[in-house]
Coordinates of C-alpha atoms in Angstrom, one line a residue:
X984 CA 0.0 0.0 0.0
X985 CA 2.9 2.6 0.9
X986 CA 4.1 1.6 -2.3
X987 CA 1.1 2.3 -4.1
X988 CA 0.7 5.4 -2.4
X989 CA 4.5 6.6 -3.0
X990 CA 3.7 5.3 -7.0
X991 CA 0.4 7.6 -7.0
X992 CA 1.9 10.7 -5.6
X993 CA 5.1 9.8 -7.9
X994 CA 2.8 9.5 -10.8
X995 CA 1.3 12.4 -9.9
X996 CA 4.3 14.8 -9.8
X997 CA 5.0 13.5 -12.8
X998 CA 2.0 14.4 -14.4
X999 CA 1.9 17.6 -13.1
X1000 CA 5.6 18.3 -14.0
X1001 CA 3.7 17.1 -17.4
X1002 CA 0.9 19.4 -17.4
X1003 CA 3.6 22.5 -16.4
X1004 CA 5.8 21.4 -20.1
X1005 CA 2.4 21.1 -21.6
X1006 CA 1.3 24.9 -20.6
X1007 CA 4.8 26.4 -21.4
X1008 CA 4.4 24.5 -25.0
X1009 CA 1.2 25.7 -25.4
X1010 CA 2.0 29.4 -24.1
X1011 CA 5.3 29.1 -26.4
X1012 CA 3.4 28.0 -29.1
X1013 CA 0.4 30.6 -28.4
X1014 CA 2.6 33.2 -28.6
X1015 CA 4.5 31.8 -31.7
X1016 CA 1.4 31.8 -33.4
X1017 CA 0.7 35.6 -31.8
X1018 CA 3.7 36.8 -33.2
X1019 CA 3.2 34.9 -36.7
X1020 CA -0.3 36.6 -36.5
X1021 CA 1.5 39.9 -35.9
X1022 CA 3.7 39.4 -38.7
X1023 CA 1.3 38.1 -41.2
X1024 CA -0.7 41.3 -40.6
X1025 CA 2.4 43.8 -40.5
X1026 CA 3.2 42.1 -43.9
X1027 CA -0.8 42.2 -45.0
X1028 CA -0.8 46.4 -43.7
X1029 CA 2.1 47.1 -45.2
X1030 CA 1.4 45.2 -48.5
X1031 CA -1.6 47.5 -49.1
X1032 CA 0.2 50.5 -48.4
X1033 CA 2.9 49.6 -50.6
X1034 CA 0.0 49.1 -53.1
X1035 CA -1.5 52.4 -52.0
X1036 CA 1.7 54.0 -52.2
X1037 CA 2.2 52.5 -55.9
X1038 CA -1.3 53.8 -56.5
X1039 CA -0.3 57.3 -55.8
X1040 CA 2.8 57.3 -57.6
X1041 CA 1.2 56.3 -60.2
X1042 CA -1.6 58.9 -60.3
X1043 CA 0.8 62.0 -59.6
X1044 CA 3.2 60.4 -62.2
X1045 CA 0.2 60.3 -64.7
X1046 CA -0.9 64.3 -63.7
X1047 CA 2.9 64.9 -64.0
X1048 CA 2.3 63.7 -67.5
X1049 CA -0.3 64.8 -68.5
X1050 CA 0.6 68.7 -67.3
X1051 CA 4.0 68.9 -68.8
X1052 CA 5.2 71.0 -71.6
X1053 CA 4.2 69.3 -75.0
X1054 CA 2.9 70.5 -78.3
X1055 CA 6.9 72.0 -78.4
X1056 CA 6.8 71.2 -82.0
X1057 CA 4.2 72.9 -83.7
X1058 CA 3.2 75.0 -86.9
X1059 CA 4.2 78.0 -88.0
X1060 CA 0.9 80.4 -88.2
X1061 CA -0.2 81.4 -91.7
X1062 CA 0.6 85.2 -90.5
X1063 CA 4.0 84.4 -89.6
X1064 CA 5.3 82.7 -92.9
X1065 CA 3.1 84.3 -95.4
X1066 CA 4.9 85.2 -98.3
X1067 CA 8.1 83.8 -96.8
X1068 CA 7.5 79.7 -97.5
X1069 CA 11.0 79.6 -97.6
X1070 CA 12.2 80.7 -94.6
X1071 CA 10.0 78.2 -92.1
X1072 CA 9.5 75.4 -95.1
X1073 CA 12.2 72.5 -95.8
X1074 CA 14.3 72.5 -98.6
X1075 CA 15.6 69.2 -99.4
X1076 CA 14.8 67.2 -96.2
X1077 CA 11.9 66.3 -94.2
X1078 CA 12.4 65.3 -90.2
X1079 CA 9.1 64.4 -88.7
X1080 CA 6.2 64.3 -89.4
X1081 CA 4.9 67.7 -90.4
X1082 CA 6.2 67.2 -93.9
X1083 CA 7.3 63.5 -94.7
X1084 CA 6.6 62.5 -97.9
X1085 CA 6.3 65.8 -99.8
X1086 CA 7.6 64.9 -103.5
X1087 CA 10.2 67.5 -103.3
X1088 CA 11.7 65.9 -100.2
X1089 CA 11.8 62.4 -101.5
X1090 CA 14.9 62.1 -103.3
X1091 CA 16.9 62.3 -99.4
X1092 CA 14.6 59.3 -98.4
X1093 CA 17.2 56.3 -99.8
X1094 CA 20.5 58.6 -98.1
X1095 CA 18.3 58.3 -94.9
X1096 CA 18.4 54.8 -95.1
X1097 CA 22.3 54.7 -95.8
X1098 CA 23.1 56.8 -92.8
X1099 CA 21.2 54.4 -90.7
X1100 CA 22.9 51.6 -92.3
X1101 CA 26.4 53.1 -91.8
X1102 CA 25.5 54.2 -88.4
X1103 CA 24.8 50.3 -87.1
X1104 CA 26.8 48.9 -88.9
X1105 CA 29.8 49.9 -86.7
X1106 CA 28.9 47.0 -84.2
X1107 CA 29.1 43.6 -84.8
X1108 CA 25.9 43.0 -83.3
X1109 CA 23.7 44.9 -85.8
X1110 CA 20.1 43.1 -85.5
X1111 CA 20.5 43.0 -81.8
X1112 CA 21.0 47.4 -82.2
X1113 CA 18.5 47.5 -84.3
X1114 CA 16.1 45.7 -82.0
X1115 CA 17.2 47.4 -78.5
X1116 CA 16.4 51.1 -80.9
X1117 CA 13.1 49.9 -82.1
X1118 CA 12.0 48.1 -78.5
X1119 CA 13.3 51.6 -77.0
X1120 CA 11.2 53.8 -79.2
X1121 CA 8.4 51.8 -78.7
X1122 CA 8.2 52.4 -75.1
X1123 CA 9.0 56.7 -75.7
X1124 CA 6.0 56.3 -78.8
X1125 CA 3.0 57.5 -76.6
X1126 CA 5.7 60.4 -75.1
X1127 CA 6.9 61.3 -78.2
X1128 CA 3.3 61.8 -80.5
X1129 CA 2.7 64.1 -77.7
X1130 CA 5.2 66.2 -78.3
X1131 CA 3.4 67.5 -81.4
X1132 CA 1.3 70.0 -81.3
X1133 CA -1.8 68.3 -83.2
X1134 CA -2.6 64.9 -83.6
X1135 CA -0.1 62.5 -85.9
X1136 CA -2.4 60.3 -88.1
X1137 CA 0.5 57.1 -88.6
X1138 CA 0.4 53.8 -87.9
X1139 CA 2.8 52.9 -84.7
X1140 CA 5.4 50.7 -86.7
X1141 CA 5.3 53.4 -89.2
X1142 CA 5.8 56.4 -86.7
X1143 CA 8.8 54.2 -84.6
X1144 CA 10.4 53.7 -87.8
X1145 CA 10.0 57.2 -88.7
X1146 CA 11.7 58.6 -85.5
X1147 CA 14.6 55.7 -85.8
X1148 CA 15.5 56.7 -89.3
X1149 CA 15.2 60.5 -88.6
X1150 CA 16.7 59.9 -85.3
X1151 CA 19.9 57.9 -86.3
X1152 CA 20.2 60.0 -89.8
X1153 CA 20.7 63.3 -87.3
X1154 CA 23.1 61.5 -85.1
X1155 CA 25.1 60.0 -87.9
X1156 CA 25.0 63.7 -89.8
X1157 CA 26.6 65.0 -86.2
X1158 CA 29.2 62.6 -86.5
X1159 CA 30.3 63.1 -90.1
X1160 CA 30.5 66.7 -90.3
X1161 CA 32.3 67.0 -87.0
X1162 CA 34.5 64.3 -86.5
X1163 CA 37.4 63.6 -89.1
X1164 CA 38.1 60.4 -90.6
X1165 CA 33.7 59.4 -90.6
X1166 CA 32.4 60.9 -93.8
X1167 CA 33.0 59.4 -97.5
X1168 CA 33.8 60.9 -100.6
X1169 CA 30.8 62.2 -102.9
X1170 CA 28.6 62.0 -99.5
X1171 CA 25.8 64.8 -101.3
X1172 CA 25.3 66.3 -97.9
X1173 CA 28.6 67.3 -97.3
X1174 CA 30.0 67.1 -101.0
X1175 CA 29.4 71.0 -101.0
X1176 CA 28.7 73.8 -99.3
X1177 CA 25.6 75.1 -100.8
X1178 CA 24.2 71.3 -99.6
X1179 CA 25.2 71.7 -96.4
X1180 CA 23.6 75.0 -96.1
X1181 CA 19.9 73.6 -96.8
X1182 CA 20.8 70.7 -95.0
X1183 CA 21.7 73.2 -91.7
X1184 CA 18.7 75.2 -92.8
X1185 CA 16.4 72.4 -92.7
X1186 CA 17.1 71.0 -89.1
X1187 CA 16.8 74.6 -87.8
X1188 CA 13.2 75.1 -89.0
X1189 CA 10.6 74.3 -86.3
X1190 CA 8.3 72.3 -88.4
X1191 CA 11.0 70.0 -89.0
X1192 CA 11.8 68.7 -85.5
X1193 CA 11.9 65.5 -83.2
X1194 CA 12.3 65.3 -80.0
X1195 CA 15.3 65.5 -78.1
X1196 CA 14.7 62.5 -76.2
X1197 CA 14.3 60.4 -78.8
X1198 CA 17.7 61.5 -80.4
X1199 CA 19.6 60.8 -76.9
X1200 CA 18.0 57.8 -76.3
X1201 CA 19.1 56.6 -79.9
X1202 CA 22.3 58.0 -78.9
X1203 CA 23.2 56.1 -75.5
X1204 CA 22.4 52.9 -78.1
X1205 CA 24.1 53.2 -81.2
X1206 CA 28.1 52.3 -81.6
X1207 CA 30.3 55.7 -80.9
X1208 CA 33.0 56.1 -83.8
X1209 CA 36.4 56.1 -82.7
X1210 CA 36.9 59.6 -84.1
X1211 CA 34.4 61.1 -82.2
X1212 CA 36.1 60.4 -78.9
X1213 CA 33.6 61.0 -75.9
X1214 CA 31.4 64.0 -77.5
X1215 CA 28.0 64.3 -76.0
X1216 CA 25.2 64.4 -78.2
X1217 CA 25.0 68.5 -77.1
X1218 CA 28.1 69.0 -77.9
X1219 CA 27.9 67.4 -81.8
X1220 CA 25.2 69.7 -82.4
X1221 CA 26.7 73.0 -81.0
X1222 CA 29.8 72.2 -83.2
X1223 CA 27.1 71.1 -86.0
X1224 CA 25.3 74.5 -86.3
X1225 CA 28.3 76.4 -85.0
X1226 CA 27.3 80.5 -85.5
X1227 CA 24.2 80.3 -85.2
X1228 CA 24.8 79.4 -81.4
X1229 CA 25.6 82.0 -78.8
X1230 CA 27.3 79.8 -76.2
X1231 CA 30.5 79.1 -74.7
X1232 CA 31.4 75.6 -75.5
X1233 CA 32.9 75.0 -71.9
X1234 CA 29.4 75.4 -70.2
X1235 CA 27.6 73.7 -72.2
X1236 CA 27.9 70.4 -69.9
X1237 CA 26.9 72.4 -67.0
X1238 CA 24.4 74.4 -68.1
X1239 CA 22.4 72.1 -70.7
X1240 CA 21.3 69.7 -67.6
X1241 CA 17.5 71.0 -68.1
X1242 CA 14.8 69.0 -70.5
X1243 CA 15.9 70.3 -74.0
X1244 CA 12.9 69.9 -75.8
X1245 CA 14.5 69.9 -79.8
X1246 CA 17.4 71.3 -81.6
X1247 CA 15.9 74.3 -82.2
X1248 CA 15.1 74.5 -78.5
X1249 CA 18.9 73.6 -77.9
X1250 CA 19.4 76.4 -80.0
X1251 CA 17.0 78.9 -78.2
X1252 CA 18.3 78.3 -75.0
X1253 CA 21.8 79.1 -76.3
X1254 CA 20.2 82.6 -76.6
X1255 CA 18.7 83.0 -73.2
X1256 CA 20.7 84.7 -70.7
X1257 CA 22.2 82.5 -67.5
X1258 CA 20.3 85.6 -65.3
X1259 CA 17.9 87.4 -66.0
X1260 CA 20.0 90.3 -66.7
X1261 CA 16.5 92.6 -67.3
X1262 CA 13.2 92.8 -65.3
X1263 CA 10.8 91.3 -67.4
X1264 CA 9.1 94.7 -67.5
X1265 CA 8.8 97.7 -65.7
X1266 CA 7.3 97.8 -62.1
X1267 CA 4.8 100.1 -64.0
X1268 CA 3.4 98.0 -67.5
X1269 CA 4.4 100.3 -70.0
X1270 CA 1.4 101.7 -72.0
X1271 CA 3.5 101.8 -75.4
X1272 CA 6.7 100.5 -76.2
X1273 CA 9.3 103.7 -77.1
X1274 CA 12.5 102.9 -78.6
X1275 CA 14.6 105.7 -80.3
X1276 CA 17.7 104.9 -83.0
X1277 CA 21.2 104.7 -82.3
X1278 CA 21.5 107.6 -83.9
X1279 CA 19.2 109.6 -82.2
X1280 CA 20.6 108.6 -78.6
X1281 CA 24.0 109.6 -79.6
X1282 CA 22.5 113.0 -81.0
X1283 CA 21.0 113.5 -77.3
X1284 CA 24.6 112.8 -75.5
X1285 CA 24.7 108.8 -75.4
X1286 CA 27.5 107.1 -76.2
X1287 CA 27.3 104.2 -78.2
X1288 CA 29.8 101.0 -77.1
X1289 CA 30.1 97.6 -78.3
X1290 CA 29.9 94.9 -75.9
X1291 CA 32.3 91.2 -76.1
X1292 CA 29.4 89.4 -73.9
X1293 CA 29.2 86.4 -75.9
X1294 CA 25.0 86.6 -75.4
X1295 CA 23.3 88.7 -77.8
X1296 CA 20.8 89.9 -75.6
X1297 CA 23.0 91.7 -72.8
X1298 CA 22.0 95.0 -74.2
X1299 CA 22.4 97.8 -71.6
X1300 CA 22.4 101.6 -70.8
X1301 CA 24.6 102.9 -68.1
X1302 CA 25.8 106.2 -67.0
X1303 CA 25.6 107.0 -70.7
X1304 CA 26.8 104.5 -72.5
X1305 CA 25.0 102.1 -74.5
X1306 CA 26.9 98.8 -74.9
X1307 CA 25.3 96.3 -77.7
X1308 CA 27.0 92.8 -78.0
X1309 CA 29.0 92.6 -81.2
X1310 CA 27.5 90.9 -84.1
X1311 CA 28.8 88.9 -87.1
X1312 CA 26.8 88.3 -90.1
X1313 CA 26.3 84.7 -91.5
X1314 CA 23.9 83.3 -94.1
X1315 CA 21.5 81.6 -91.5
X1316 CA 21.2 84.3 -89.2
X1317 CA 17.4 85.6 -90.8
X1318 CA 16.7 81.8 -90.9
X1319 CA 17.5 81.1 -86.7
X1320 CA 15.7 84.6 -85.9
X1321 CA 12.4 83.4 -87.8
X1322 CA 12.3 80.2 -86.2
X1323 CA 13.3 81.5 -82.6
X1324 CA 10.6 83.9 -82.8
X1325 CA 7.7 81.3 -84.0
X1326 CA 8.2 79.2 -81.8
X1327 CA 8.4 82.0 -79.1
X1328 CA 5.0 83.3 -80.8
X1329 CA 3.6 80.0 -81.9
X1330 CA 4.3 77.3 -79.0
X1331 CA 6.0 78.7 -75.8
X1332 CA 4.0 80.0 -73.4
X1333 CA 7.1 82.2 -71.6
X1334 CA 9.1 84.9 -71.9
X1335 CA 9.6 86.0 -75.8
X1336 CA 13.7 86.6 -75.5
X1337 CA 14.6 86.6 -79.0
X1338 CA 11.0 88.3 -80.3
X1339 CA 11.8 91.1 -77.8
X1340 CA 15.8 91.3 -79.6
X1341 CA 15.1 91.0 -82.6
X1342 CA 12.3 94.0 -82.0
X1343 CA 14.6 95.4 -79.9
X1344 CA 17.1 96.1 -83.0
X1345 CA 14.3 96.5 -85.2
X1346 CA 13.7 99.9 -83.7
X1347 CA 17.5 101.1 -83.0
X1348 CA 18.0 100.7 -86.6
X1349 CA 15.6 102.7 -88.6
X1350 CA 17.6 103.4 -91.3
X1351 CA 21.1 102.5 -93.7
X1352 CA 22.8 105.3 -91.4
X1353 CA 21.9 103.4 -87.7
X1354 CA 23.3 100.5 -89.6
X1355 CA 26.3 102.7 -90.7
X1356 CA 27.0 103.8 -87.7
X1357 CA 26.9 100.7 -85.8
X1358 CA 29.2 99.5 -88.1
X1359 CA 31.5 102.7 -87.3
X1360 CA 31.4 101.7 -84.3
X1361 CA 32.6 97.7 -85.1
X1362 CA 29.3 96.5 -83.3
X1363 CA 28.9 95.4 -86.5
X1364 CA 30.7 93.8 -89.6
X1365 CA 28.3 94.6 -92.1
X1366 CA 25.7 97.2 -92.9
X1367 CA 23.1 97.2 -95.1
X1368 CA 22.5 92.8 -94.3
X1369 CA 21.7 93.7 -90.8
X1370 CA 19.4 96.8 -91.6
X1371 CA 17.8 93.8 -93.6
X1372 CA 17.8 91.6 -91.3
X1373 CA 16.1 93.4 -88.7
X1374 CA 13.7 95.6 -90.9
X1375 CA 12.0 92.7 -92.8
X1376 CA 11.0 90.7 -90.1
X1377 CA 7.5 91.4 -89.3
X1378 CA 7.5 91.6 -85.2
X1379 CA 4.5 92.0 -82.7
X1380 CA 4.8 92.1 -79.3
X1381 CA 3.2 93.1 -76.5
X1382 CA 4.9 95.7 -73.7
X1383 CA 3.5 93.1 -70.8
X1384 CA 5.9 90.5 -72.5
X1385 CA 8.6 92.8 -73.9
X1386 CA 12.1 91.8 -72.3
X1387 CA 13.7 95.1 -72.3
X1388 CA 11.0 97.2 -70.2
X1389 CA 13.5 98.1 -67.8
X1390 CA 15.7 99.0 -70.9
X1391 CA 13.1 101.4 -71.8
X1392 CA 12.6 103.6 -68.7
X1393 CA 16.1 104.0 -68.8
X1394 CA 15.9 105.6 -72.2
X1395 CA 13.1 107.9 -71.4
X1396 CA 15.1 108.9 -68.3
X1397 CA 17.8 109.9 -70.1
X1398 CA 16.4 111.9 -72.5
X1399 CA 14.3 113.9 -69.8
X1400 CA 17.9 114.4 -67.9
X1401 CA 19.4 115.4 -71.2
X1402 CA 16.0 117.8 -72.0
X1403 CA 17.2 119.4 -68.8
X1404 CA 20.7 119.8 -69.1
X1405 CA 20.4 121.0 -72.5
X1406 CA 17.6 123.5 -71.6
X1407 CA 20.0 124.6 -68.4
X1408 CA 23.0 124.9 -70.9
X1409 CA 20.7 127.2 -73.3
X1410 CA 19.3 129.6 -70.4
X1411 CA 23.6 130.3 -69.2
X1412 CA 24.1 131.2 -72.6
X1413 CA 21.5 133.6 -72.6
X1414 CA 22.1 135.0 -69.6
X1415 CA 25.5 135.2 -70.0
X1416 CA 24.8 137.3 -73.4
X1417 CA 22.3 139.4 -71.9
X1418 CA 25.3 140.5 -69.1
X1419 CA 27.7 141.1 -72.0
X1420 CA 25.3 143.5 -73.3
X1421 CA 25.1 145.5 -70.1

């Protein structure tokens, strides 16, 4: 009996000691499973606000999209070209859309194709090029119609295979006329120079544009010749159009880091000034824009000065002196001004810079002997092209979105200080005669 009673209480201990692992599993694997719950449901919460988050940054990225500058490339309005077709129209070559397949254009169609050719065929991997360009443009085609101010009726293989052949015929134009040791003999763009003019005239013009991206995505794909060292894409097409760009080649790294929207946006923002040297306009809008000539302003005491600023549009009075940036006549100045200043008119909602210049000069020069005299004063190298220039192009714009407001106050200011002096210098003399007389 003791024995049974020692087994019980034995047996009993032992199941209790039993009972106490059981609990502690249970509790251990209670709050296993807690903690699993916990984690399961930090993973669930933060699962749908990763997927809340994506949702968002997908909606502001769409808005982003949908509110950002496109419609860059545009038409020329009727009142802008009329009578001057010539000037805003391509002359052997068509880039875009705007005016592929015109019969006149068609003959450069086939040299597109070699340039492409040429270009890819540097790598030894060809088809595999050709495939990362067209994949590539196929993902920028939605971005790129965009771009266009109206709609672009083509098919979507026909539109990617228009902006690869433009695209790599631009890029492989870059690299022949820049870099020695690329270009062929009897190539008929660069076989002469009257060639190369229209072929420079044509990539100017505004309705003859792709966009940027598209030509520096193509870029970052297509083999690099060996000649061309480690050029950027910016800096082939500054040495490409060469005087018809204000810019200090040095800076252009730096400064160029903003979306460049076409070349003859490149181009345009070659033009505008690293500060804004002016107030937009006055602190009081000016009810008229007043300009007198050159000639007038030196007549009334100011002196006239050239200026080595390498932007056009640093045009100042100080303290007397007029200083206008040196200019230097070449044959597609008229051609870069008319462009600049339709797409200023025609697409940009923003400050007109080169409208305001070019109206600017327009009323400084009013006749051969401003011109004349500017060239007196070696502002500039030539007379009667830049009272051309500047007369012939028809130029409206507003005062609230004239550039040189400021410029203008301190023109009327002088005169009415000059008004004074000279009326101060007039009433000495005739006092001074009348106590001659006495």
């Amino acid at each position: 009996m003791f024995r049974t009673i020692n087994q019980i209480l034995f047996n009993y201990k032992t199941w209790n000691f039993d009972c106490s692992s059981l609990d502690s599993c249970e509790s251990e694997t209670s709050s296993k499973m807690e903690l699993d719950l916990h984690v399961s449901q930090t993973q669930a919460s933060n699962e749908i606000v990763l997927e809340e988050h994506v949702s968002l940054v997908s909606s502001i990225k769409k808005k982003m999209v949908n509110t950002s500058d496109f419609g860059r490339i545009c038409k020329v309005l009727e009142k802008i070209y009329k009578e001057n077709e010539e000037k805003y129209f391509p002359l052997i070559l068509s880039i875009g859309p705007f005016h592929r397949g015109e019969e006149k254009l068609k003959v450069m169609e086939d040299y597109k194709w070699k340039y492409l050719n040429t270009l890819l065929s540097r790598a030894t991997n060809v088809e595999a090029r050709l495939g990362k360009c067209v994949e590539t443009l196929k993902v920028l085609e939605d971005k790129a119609r965009k771009c266009y101010g109206e709609e672009i009726h083509m098919q979507s293989d026909e539109f990617v295979e228009m902006m690869l052949i433009d695209g790599c015929f631009i890029i492989e134009l870059f690299n022949k006329s820049c870099c020695k040791g690329t270009r062929r003999r009897g190539d008929p763009f660069l076989a002469t120079y009257e060639v190369f003019y229209r072929l420079r005239h044509d990539l100017i013009l505004l309705e003859n544009q792709i966009p940027f991206f598209i030509l520096d995505h193509l870029f970052n794909i297509v083999p690099t010749p060996k000649q061309c060292g480690d050029y950027s894409l910016i800096e082939l097409a500054f040495r490409f159009f060469k005087k018809t760009v204000h810019e200090d080649p040095y800076y252009i790294r730096e400064r160029y880091g903003q979306e460049i929207h076409h070349l003859l946006d490149l181009i345009h923002q070659s033009f505008i000034p690293k500060t804004h040297i002016f107030q937009l306009h006055s602190k009081q809008p000016l009810p008229k824009i007043v300009i007198p000539t050159v000639t007038q302003l030196h007549r009334i005491g100011a002196e006239i000065k050239g200026s080595k600023s390498r932007n056009i549009l640093e045009i100042k009075l100080n303290n007397g002196v007029l200083r206008i940036p040196n200019l230097i006549h070449h044959d597609l100045m008229e051609i870069v001004l008319r462009n600049l200043i339709a797409m200023e008119n025609c697409c940009y909602d923003a400050t007109k810079y080169v409208t305001s210049y070019a109206f600017l000069m327009k009323s400084l020069i009013q006749s051969i002997d401003d011109a004349k005299f500017l060239l007196k004063k070696r502002i500039f190298d030539k007379d009667e092209e830049f009272f051309t220039l500047f007369n012939k192009i028809s130029i409206d714009v507003n005062a609230k979105d004239f550039y040189y407001g400021e410029l203008c106050e301190d023109f009327d200011k002088f005169a009415k200080v000059d008004i004074n002096i000279r009326y101060a210098r007039k009433v000495k003399t005739i006092v001074t005669r009348c106590l001659r007389e006495l």
